XYZ file of C-alpha atoms in Angstrom:
659
model
C 92.471 126.689 76.598
C 93.960 123.860 77.458
C 92.816 120.506 77.229
C 90.756 118.570 79.497
C 89.310 120.992 81.454
C 86.061 119.703 81.977
C 87.545 116.892 83.250
C 89.710 118.832 85.446
C 86.584 120.341 87.334
C 85.139 116.561 87.783
C 88.558 114.896 89.218
C 89.395 118.367 91.381
C 85.018 117.932 93.195
C 85.634 114.373 93.588
C 89.383 113.772 94.361
C 90.385 116.583 96.491
C 90.824 115.995 99.323
C 93.216 112.821 98.767
C 95.602 111.885 101.815
C 94.147 114.463 103.158
C 91.037 114.992 105.608
C 88.216 117.411 105.166
C 89.459 121.110 107.117
C 93.721 120.111 106.741
C 93.969 121.285 102.641
C 91.514 124.792 102.561
C 94.586 127.154 103.975
C 96.725 124.380 105.341
C 95.891 125.768 109.030
C 93.966 122.545 110.846
C 96.195 120.711 112.907
C 93.821 117.353 113.160
C 90.823 116.919 112.315
C 89.344 117.109 116.811
C 87.185 114.039 116.302
C 90.260 111.515 115.565
C 89.110 109.758 119.420
C 92.703 107.519 119.622
C 90.566 104.508 119.258
C 91.985 101.892 116.245
C 88.267 100.296 113.971
C 90.439 98.828 111.182
C 92.242 96.018 111.033
C 94.481 95.112 114.523
C 99.006 95.957 114.585
C 100.699 92.994 115.441
C 101.715 92.324 118.423
C 105.632 90.784 119.172
C 107.543 90.020 115.927
C 106.016 87.591 113.405
C 109.312 86.904 111.941
C 110.796 86.711 114.642
C 114.160 88.795 113.192
C 114.695 87.394 109.918
C 114.793 84.081 111.415
C 111.666 83.914 109.153
C 110.106 85.131 106.215
C 106.926 86.770 105.076
C 104.318 85.491 101.923
C 101.878 87.607 100.740
C 98.323 86.923 99.636
C 100.116 86.137 96.159
C 101.548 83.139 96.177
C 98.516 81.614 98.803
C 95.563 79.711 98.776
C 92.621 81.988 97.715
C 91.232 82.981 101.112
C 94.348 83.405 103.528
C 93.973 85.760 106.387
C 96.943 87.760 106.798
C 95.121 88.544 110.210
C 97.137 92.072 111.732
C 99.181 95.056 109.678
C 103.100 95.044 110.944
C 104.078 97.001 112.850
C 107.045 99.140 113.246
C 109.429 96.214 114.499
C 107.863 93.148 112.305
C 108.243 96.060 108.870
C 112.126 95.563 109.100
C 112.126 91.963 110.378
C 109.581 90.651 107.370
C 113.373 92.448 104.831
C 115.575 91.035 106.666
C 113.576 87.184 107.024
C 113.411 87.924 103.188
C 117.622 87.999 103.052
C 117.711 85.108 105.312
C 115.534 82.661 102.893
C 116.817 84.147 99.241
C 119.905 84.947 99.954
C 122.264 87.696 98.872
C 122.490 87.110 95.809
C 118.206 87.635 95.389
C 117.718 90.302 97.737
C 120.127 92.588 99.480
C 119.566 94.962 102.249
C 120.951 98.826 102.541
C 120.522 101.537 105.324
C 120.682 105.110 104.123
C 122.859 106.856 106.181
C 120.831 109.421 107.599
C 118.897 108.605 110.866
C 115.520 110.384 111.917
C 114.591 112.648 114.725
C 114.062 110.009 117.089
C 117.413 108.214 116.036
C 115.633 106.168 113.290
C 117.091 104.620 110.237
C 115.147 104.735 106.686
C 116.135 101.344 105.702
C 115.065 99.303 102.483
C 116.722 96.599 99.701
C 116.944 95.578 96.662
C 116.057 92.895 94.366
C 116.009 91.777 90.517
C 118.149 93.226 87.963
C 121.049 92.344 86.262
C 123.435 92.166 89.594
C 124.744 93.193 92.375
C 125.643 96.876 91.813
C 123.582 99.886 92.308
C 123.383 100.668 88.115
C 121.096 97.495 87.694
C 117.927 98.578 88.733
C 115.492 101.035 87.085
C 112.120 100.785 89.772
C 112.715 102.877 93.303
C 109.197 102.263 95.364
C 109.333 104.615 98.439
C 106.094 103.234 101.136
C 104.489 105.630 104.033
C 105.235 108.276 104.170
C 102.417 109.350 105.533
C 102.323 107.590 109.000
C 98.748 106.750 109.408
C 98.923 106.365 105.784
C 98.267 102.110 107.298
C 98.741 99.208 105.073
C 101.015 100.601 102.595
C 104.090 99.303 104.446
C 102.774 95.637 103.734
C 101.509 96.344 100.195
C 105.424 96.602 99.451
C 107.174 93.740 101.570
C 104.490 91.144 101.111
C 104.627 92.454 97.011
C 108.157 91.852 97.167
C 107.719 88.281 98.568
C 105.105 87.121 96.253
C 107.273 88.359 93.280
C 111.144 85.837 95.216
C 109.297 83.398 96.764
C 107.399 82.588 93.459
C 110.719 83.050 91.377
C 112.812 80.765 93.679
C 109.457 77.760 92.793
C 108.812 78.312 89.017
C 105.528 79.399 89.734
C 102.948 82.517 88.548
C 101.369 84.260 90.967
C 97.141 84.862 91.524
C 95.770 88.951 92.598
C 92.362 88.347 93.262
C 90.547 88.244 88.965
C 94.141 88.908 87.925
C 96.934 86.473 87.092
C 100.646 85.617 86.837
C 102.647 83.243 85.028
C 106.439 82.800 86.289
C 107.956 84.062 82.790
C 105.997 87.029 83.932
C 107.104 87.023 87.216
C 111.151 87.354 85.583
C 110.055 90.082 83.849
C 109.019 91.920 86.471
C 112.178 90.952 88.176
C 114.054 91.982 85.603
C 114.012 95.605 86.288
C 116.002 95.822 89.533
C 113.703 96.675 91.926
C 114.368 99.140 95.181
C 111.929 99.671 97.995
C 111.994 101.189 101.041
C 109.151 100.429 102.795
C 109.469 102.523 106.269
C 110.503 105.979 105.139
C 108.799 107.744 108.378
C 109.504 104.641 110.832
C 109.028 107.871 113.685
C 105.591 108.991 112.062
C 104.102 105.369 112.100
C 105.645 104.780 115.054
C 104.172 107.210 116.838
C 100.571 106.699 114.891
C 99.941 102.913 115.626
C 100.974 103.998 119.113
C 98.164 106.642 119.608
C 95.646 106.456 117.305
C 95.964 109.382 116.758
C 95.738 109.716 112.399
C 98.903 111.096 112.237
C 100.092 111.939 109.149
C 103.409 113.735 109.518
C 106.709 112.737 111.213
C 108.371 113.568 114.617
C 110.758 117.011 114.278
C 109.580 119.546 117.370
C 112.063 122.156 116.021
C 109.174 124.158 114.829
C 106.566 122.826 117.500
C 107.231 125.454 120.528
C 106.454 123.341 122.872
C 103.112 123.006 120.617
C 102.170 119.031 120.602
C 100.126 119.714 117.842
C 102.722 121.992 116.251
C 104.958 118.674 115.444
C 106.563 116.872 112.519
C 106.496 118.099 109.503
C 104.636 116.874 105.826
C 107.228 114.972 103.951
C 105.910 115.100 100.966
C 105.532 118.598 101.098
C 109.479 118.618 101.701
C 111.313 117.822 98.921
C 113.020 120.554 96.292
C 110.645 121.002 93.975
C 108.750 123.867 93.815
C 109.083 124.700 97.223
C 108.844 128.039 97.859
C 105.142 127.739 97.089
C 104.048 131.323 97.848
C 106.363 132.686 95.667
C 106.175 129.680 92.971
C 101.991 129.113 92.402
C 100.259 132.258 92.036
C 98.298 134.189 95.469
C 95.145 132.886 95.005
C 96.486 128.491 95.008
C 100.051 128.957 97.214
C 98.339 129.447 99.912
C 96.517 125.973 99.626
C 99.574 123.087 97.823
C 101.755 123.805 101.334
C 101.996 125.831 104.586
C 104.404 126.941 106.574
C 101.942 126.793 109.701
C 104.293 124.166 112.075
C 100.591 123.211 112.843
C 99.473 122.304 109.618
C 98.972 118.664 107.921
C 100.801 120.417 104.973
C 103.189 122.926 106.829
C 106.652 121.856 104.454
C 109.434 122.421 107.026
C 112.137 125.121 107.214
C 113.888 124.174 103.625
C 113.834 121.500 101.100
C 115.359 118.647 102.288
C 115.201 119.914 105.776
C 114.197 116.059 107.085
C 116.537 112.599 107.113
C 113.548 111.123 105.445
C 113.364 112.819 102.039
C 117.417 113.197 102.689
C 117.111 109.704 102.851
C 115.485 108.960 99.834
C 116.889 111.606 97.320
C 119.997 109.516 99.177
C 118.283 105.965 96.911
C 118.009 108.143 93.775
C 121.312 109.623 94.039
C 123.219 106.552 94.151
C 120.873 104.045 92.521
C 122.096 106.356 89.689
C 120.152 104.289 86.888
C 116.420 104.532 88.691
C 114.132 106.347 85.969
C 110.704 104.086 87.495
C 109.369 106.179 90.901
C 106.644 105.019 92.325
C 105.013 106.533 95.945
C 102.471 104.977 98.193
C 99.800 106.437 99.488
C 95.882 106.223 100.559
C 93.039 106.542 100.224
C 91.068 107.730 97.203
C 91.185 105.215 94.626
C 93.405 107.217 91.875
C 96.609 106.053 90.595
C 98.671 109.525 89.411
C 101.648 111.077 87.182
C 103.210 113.493 86.283
C 103.082 116.768 86.471
C 101.368 117.539 90.317
C 101.760 121.718 89.720
C 99.648 122.031 86.868
C 98.283 120.661 84.419
C 100.991 119.896 81.562
C 101.703 120.534 78.114
C 103.324 119.279 74.762
C 104.236 122.507 72.875
C 106.266 125.800 75.052
C 109.827 124.118 77.291
C 110.223 127.414 78.453
C 107.144 127.174 80.476
C 108.181 124.903 83.951
C 108.520 125.201 86.976
C 112.850 126.254 85.693
C 111.086 129.356 84.707
C 110.195 132.175 86.992
C 108.949 134.586 85.022
C 105.122 131.936 85.718
C 105.481 132.228 88.842
C 102.091 135.325 89.462
C 100.181 132.266 87.222
C 101.513 128.398 87.906
C 98.829 126.280 89.577
C 95.956 127.800 88.556
C 93.013 125.062 87.300
C 91.201 126.785 85.441
C 93.167 129.336 83.466
C 92.214 132.480 83.106
C 92.800 134.360 79.223
C 92.091 137.544 79.946
C 94.322 137.594 83.203
C 96.996 137.075 80.737
C 97.449 133.906 83.389
C 97.863 131.496 81.091
C 100.212 128.361 81.955
C 101.047 124.792 81.714
C 103.695 122.463 83.016
C 106.043 120.963 80.123
C 106.707 117.504 79.847
C 107.803 115.889 75.990
C 105.094 114.435 73.814
C 106.748 110.863 74.558
C 106.939 110.613 78.087
C 103.227 111.915 78.832
C 102.135 108.703 76.318
C 104.964 106.199 78.030
C 103.396 108.033 81.775
C 99.746 107.532 80.625
C 100.225 103.683 79.452
C 101.598 102.826 82.694
C 98.872 104.054 84.428
C 96.563 103.002 82.425
C 97.998 99.504 82.866
C 98.501 99.653 86.246
C 94.837 101.382 87.598
C 93.495 98.090 85.163
C 95.019 96.047 86.783
C 93.896 96.816 90.251
C 90.393 97.420 89.392
C 90.440 93.421 87.820
C 92.115 92.055 90.983
C 88.560 92.756 93.743
C 86.372 94.608 91.543
C 86.677 98.019 93.200
C 87.336 100.608 90.227
C 90.391 103.149 91.160
C 91.393 106.658 88.415
C 93.810 107.095 86.339
C 95.017 110.940 86.007
C 97.781 113.395 85.718
C 97.969 114.313 89.437
C 97.960 117.945 89.091
C 93.932 117.537 88.620
C 93.991 116.077 92.509
C 94.405 119.452 93.301
C 98.626 121.350 92.280
C 101.226 119.965 95.162
C 104.321 121.598 95.394
C 107.827 119.436 98.063
C 105.687 115.904 96.793
C 108.418 113.281 96.599
C 106.890 112.738 92.297
C 107.316 115.209 91.029
C 110.845 115.889 92.353
C 112.356 112.954 91.237
C 110.257 113.569 87.222
C 112.498 117.521 88.172
C 115.188 115.968 88.273
C 116.366 115.026 84.600
C 115.439 118.862 83.717
C 117.479 120.605 86.818
C 120.644 118.995 85.979
C 120.619 117.277 82.706
C 123.737 114.832 84.498
C 121.035 112.922 86.158
C 118.836 110.121 84.416
C 115.150 110.910 83.685
C 113.255 108.818 86.447
C 108.776 108.991 85.735
C 106.737 109.096 88.900
C 103.884 108.376 89.808
C 101.797 108.068 92.494
C 98.687 104.980 93.837
C 96.902 106.309 96.579
C 95.730 103.338 96.919
C 92.279 102.253 98.767
C 88.769 103.906 99.426
C 88.578 104.657 103.196
C 87.378 103.021 106.279
C 83.839 105.296 107.228
C 83.920 103.845 111.411
C 84.251 106.256 113.425
C 87.568 106.257 113.852
C 90.242 106.797 110.888
C 89.968 107.068 107.744
C 93.233 106.311 107.202
C 93.215 102.918 108.947
C 92.266 100.220 106.465
C 89.169 97.213 108.229
C 90.681 93.613 107.470
C 88.359 93.735 104.811
C 89.341 96.957 103.348
C 92.593 95.094 104.380
C 93.341 92.537 102.408
C 91.264 93.828 99.091
C 94.319 96.211 99.356
C 96.931 93.848 99.499
C 95.874 92.515 96.631
C 94.938 95.403 94.033
C 98.356 97.140 95.267
C 100.398 93.810 93.983
C 98.291 93.825 90.998
C 99.351 97.311 90.502
C 102.749 97.075 91.473
C 102.990 94.182 88.562
C 101.195 95.965 85.876
C 103.831 98.639 86.451
C 106.939 96.413 86.534
C 105.115 94.864 83.504
C 104.871 98.127 81.493
C 107.830 99.066 82.936
C 109.944 96.750 81.461
C 108.013 96.985 77.566
C 108.625 100.381 77.406
C 112.111 100.249 78.271
C 114.033 100.501 82.101
C 117.362 102.769 80.229
C 120.719 100.398 78.973
C 121.515 96.821 80.111
C 123.388 97.734 83.249
C 127.419 95.740 82.986
C 128.154 95.621 86.115
C 127.145 91.750 86.418
C 130.162 89.702 87.588
C 128.672 85.654 87.364
C 129.619 83.964 90.975
C 131.304 81.163 89.616
C 134.484 83.338 87.224
C 136.339 82.201 90.217
C 135.800 78.910 90.376
C 135.656 78.756 86.684
C 139.093 80.331 85.620
C 140.055 78.199 88.873
C 139.457 75.489 86.252
C 140.551 76.687 83.234
C 144.196 76.966 85.132
C 143.237 73.693 86.173
C 143.148 72.279 83.527
C 146.233 73.996 82.081
C 148.501 72.970 84.838
C 147.752 68.690 85.027
C 147.787 69.083 80.647
C 150.261 70.849 79.934
C 148.571 72.136 76.523
C 147.970 75.471 76.378
C 148.794 78.501 79.078
C 145.472 80.437 80.601
C 145.414 84.252 80.414
C 143.026 85.298 82.174
C 141.562 89.631 82.344
C 138.017 91.190 82.785
C 139.014 94.538 80.935
C 137.025 93.471 76.989
C 138.707 97.305 76.291
C 142.124 95.976 75.883
C 141.449 92.733 75.688
C 138.495 92.353 72.875
C 141.055 93.943 69.551
C 143.116 92.316 66.849
C 146.386 92.168 67.578
C 145.817 91.305 71.382
C 143.208 88.344 70.096
C 145.669 87.006 67.279
C 147.710 86.643 69.999
C 145.610 83.744 71.182
C 145.125 80.296 69.812
C 141.432 80.458 71.861
C 138.880 83.479 73.240
C 137.561 81.808 75.976
C 133.456 83.777 77.133
C 133.562 83.089 80.520
C 130.161 84.105 82.085
C 129.666 87.663 79.933
C 126.882 88.632 79.820
C 124.480 91.458 78.774
C 126.598 93.579 76.402
C 129.823 93.736 77.155
C 131.473 94.273 73.979
C 131.759 97.990 72.809
C 130.867 99.165 69.119
C 133.592 98.245 67.997
C 134.682 94.796 70.134
C 132.483 92.851 68.210
C 133.792 92.980 65.203
C 137.471 92.737 65.774
C 136.241 89.363 67.482
C 134.269 88.263 64.028
C 138.077 88.940 62.468
C 139.508 86.999 64.653
C 137.489 84.473 64.157
C 137.578 84.819 59.872
C 140.567 84.544 60.705
C 140.638 81.141 62.210
C 140.260 82.529 65.977
C 139.005 79.452 68.810
C 135.847 80.442 70.403
C 134.794 78.729 74.026
C 131.410 80.167 75.148
C 130.334 79.024 78.670
C 127.054 78.904 80.526
C 126.278 82.606 80.247
C 128.113 83.551 77.860
C 124.982 82.173 75.783
C 123.470 85.384 77.662
C 125.552 88.321 76.428
C 124.918 90.584 73.550
C 120.990 89.803 72.940
C 120.835 91.853 70.155
C 124.063 90.511 67.880
C 122.857 87.658 65.151
C 126.394 87.024 64.304
C 127.979 86.791 68.282
C 124.351 83.777 68.682
C 125.608 82.002 65.423
C 128.654 81.822 66.811
C 127.263 80.646 70.554
C 125.084 77.951 68.868
C 121.745 79.277 69.963
C 120.983 83.087 72.571
C 120.066 82.217 76.083
C 115.683 82.537 76.910
C 115.999 82.212 80.798
C 116.221 79.262 82.702
C 114.388 77.347 86.303
C 116.274 77.970 89.814
C 119.127 75.573 90.189
C 118.555 71.203 90.662
C 120.118 68.418 90.294
C 119.872 66.552 86.228
C 121.720 63.350 84.386
C 123.505 64.047 81.903
C 124.356 62.126 78.361
C 127.211 62.221 76.386
C 125.747 62.006 72.696
C 129.807 61.227 70.723
C 131.950 59.690 73.895
C 134.987 59.226 71.358
C 134.289 62.939 70.080
C 138.104 64.628 70.704
C 136.294 66.543 73.741
C 134.347 64.117 75.594
C 137.243 61.415 75.187
C 138.918 61.170 77.824
C 140.239 57.734 80.775
C 136.865 56.925 83.514
C 133.092 56.301 83.110
C 132.581 60.059 81.639
C 133.280 58.546 78.870
C 130.696 56.128 78.257
C 126.397 56.723 76.712
C 125.013 54.608 79.107
C 122.028 56.429 81.296
C 123.428 54.190 84.338
C 126.721 56.240 84.244
C 124.811 59.273 83.669
C 123.003 58.348 86.672
C 126.251 57.860 88.065
C 126.753 61.661 87.668
C 123.788 62.210 88.731
C 124.213 63.335 93.042
C 127.020 65.276 91.778
C 125.597 67.694 89.689
C 123.224 70.325 90.625
C 123.355 73.838 87.650
C 121.195 76.223 86.513
C 120.078 74.364 83.190
C 119.202 76.947 79.984
C 116.548 77.604 78.182
C 117.375 78.929 74.277
C 115.538 81.251 72.293
C 116.206 78.460 69.299
C 116.413 75.039 69.630
C 119.994 73.799 69.158
C 118.797 70.917 67.690
C 117.212 72.566 64.515
C 121.389 74.461 63.317
C 122.669 72.148 61.374
C 125.954 72.906 61.667
C 126.127 72.448 65.283
C 127.464 68.777 66.236
C 125.286 68.255 69.610
C 128.307 66.765 72.019
C 125.992 66.039 75.147
C 122.342 66.876 76.518
C 120.363 66.677 78.952
C 118.348 62.893 80.080
C 114.957 61.947 79.883
C 112.432 64.684 81.687
C 115.649 65.523 84.285
C 114.622 68.945 84.043
C 111.515 70.509 85.312
C 111.753 73.923 84.380
C 112.370 72.942 80.639
C 111.191 74.722 77.615
C 112.667 71.866 75.191
C 111.240 68.970 75.614
C 113.505 65.598 77.308
C 115.697 66.952 73.090
C 118.332 69.359 76.329
C 121.172 70.105 74.131
C 123.701 70.513 76.879
C 126.780 71.286 75.198
C 128.243 71.856 71.243
C 130.296 72.665 68.790
C 130.910 73.465 65.248
C 133.224 74.865 62.449
C 131.613 78.727 62.370
C 132.656 81.225 59.658
C 136.265 80.284 59.147
C 137.057 79.664 63.294
C 136.187 76.749 65.432
C 133.139 77.276 67.831
C 132.498 75.438 71.062
C 129.798 76.405 74.288
C 128.754 74.408 76.736
C 125.550 75.002 79.465
C 126.638 73.470 82.551
C 129.001 75.796 85.227
C 129.664 72.793 87.749
C 131.674 70.729 85.035
C 133.769 72.476 83.360
C 137.238 70.778 84.609
C 135.553 68.073 82.892
C 136.884 69.404 79.884
C 140.855 67.730 78.416
C 141.656 64.815 80.532
C 143.729 63.184 78.472
C 142.975 65.307 74.971
C 146.437 64.053 72.544
C 144.423 66.626 69.779
C 146.832 70.041 70.641
C 145.460 70.928 67.529
C 142.797 72.244 68.609
């Protein structure tokens, strides 16, 4: 016997009809409840476009005063308009819109966006949220759109967020965004449009291919159309298979002609394929108040790797819960122990946060205890790396938000009060999910980020070369070819210009160290302090490791040592006076780095410039905020400047050509 059987019985009894109405799960052959009247007793659907095609941007409840009323549900057009509004407000550096290459039956595109992470290439994004795969589950799209809106607003303004009884700091916001988020807020656009127009409690998409002209047989259950145990009648025990999906087009769980037969599910797969480093997946559903984690095919087991969905010899017993040892019906879906514990940890964090938001209790459990399923998105996401080891592991989760509308209309249509409660609960849950993912791990840091200021900084160095004739600049981005002892030995100084992440391989830090110890010079500019975070020697070479920074803001720079050869030049910029610094103020807006350790505590550093008193609204280092310094270090010499926009101030009439 497997563990948790008593829990399994309890969960099946309490939660067996999530996502499905009474009668829709039994045998899968009931098309729809017959008491759906076509009326809407839930929150009203918005009319027009409150975001004016992207000219206005959304804000969620977390960044607005307690009790804010959003009044109406987002209509289909507003969901896309909201995403465009976020792009217009926060810019492509903060959020990037995309569309999949597949068109739905009604010629709609599945669209989405990506935010945060360590850059603007696909490898920077590690968490994927999908919403509205079941058309009638109203508020799913709103939940993710307004949550992303809150993250971007709080990040831009240096604020925290409050979701009812759950609050988060701005540091939490930055950590959440650092995971890199991809989201598709409307993965069933045809179905949602139809449901909003008819109030018919419509679940499936609108593909009529198998309907034979029967309006009740239109559509495929998209969450049975993924390539995971798709041939359910063969893959599950005979007593289980007919309940996990259906081959009857009239059924709410009709799985379609083949796995990924639908453009909607192809699009979700495309998002995973395009963003190869995604490691966490969340599918957003309603309504039963539960957070679910893999697997959904049978109870988990961690001792027998050969006992898995890939092994056809277990097809006759898969899905039996509880097992029947007397009939040789023992089966459990294999999951590595570490994966299981990580899923439970993240799901519990999410469930507890949702509980705290408005006081309603969310269950947390393995998906199979709800009811066994085939072809579901979360199991497909997790199964990919088992079926093809070249693909990355994606932890799969589903949240069933809300607790249903007890009015006579479709119970998936939340009342206005329920709608706002759902927004608070899911936002708190999503935030905790991202923070848990950040703690557990989202994979190796992406190496794709390229700082926007690199071209301007390279131009400034070349300009200094031309103006002074003191040196020659070779600029390149091939670290593998450049950071070797023979190559570095040909240069007096190496400049790391906005190098972030782990940009050197295992041998290259040793080459850099050997170069410096042989008397080589090092210049680090701005984001160079955020590179090689685990390398203590590199942190000492730079002088301090980057912690975080507020949004770009206007600043005051005070030169502490105007006689040093780095800062000495003709004109007023070398004068150490607040008055002259004020003259610079109008020309200087920049990211003011906060460091993990205070540079002033490093007695080897010679501070050249600092920020003026109370100059940095988002500063964490007090009024004494060093911006640039130099040092003799480990046989060589090092100079670091934290400012981007005044690089061409360096080296005016410098006569010390040896340095």
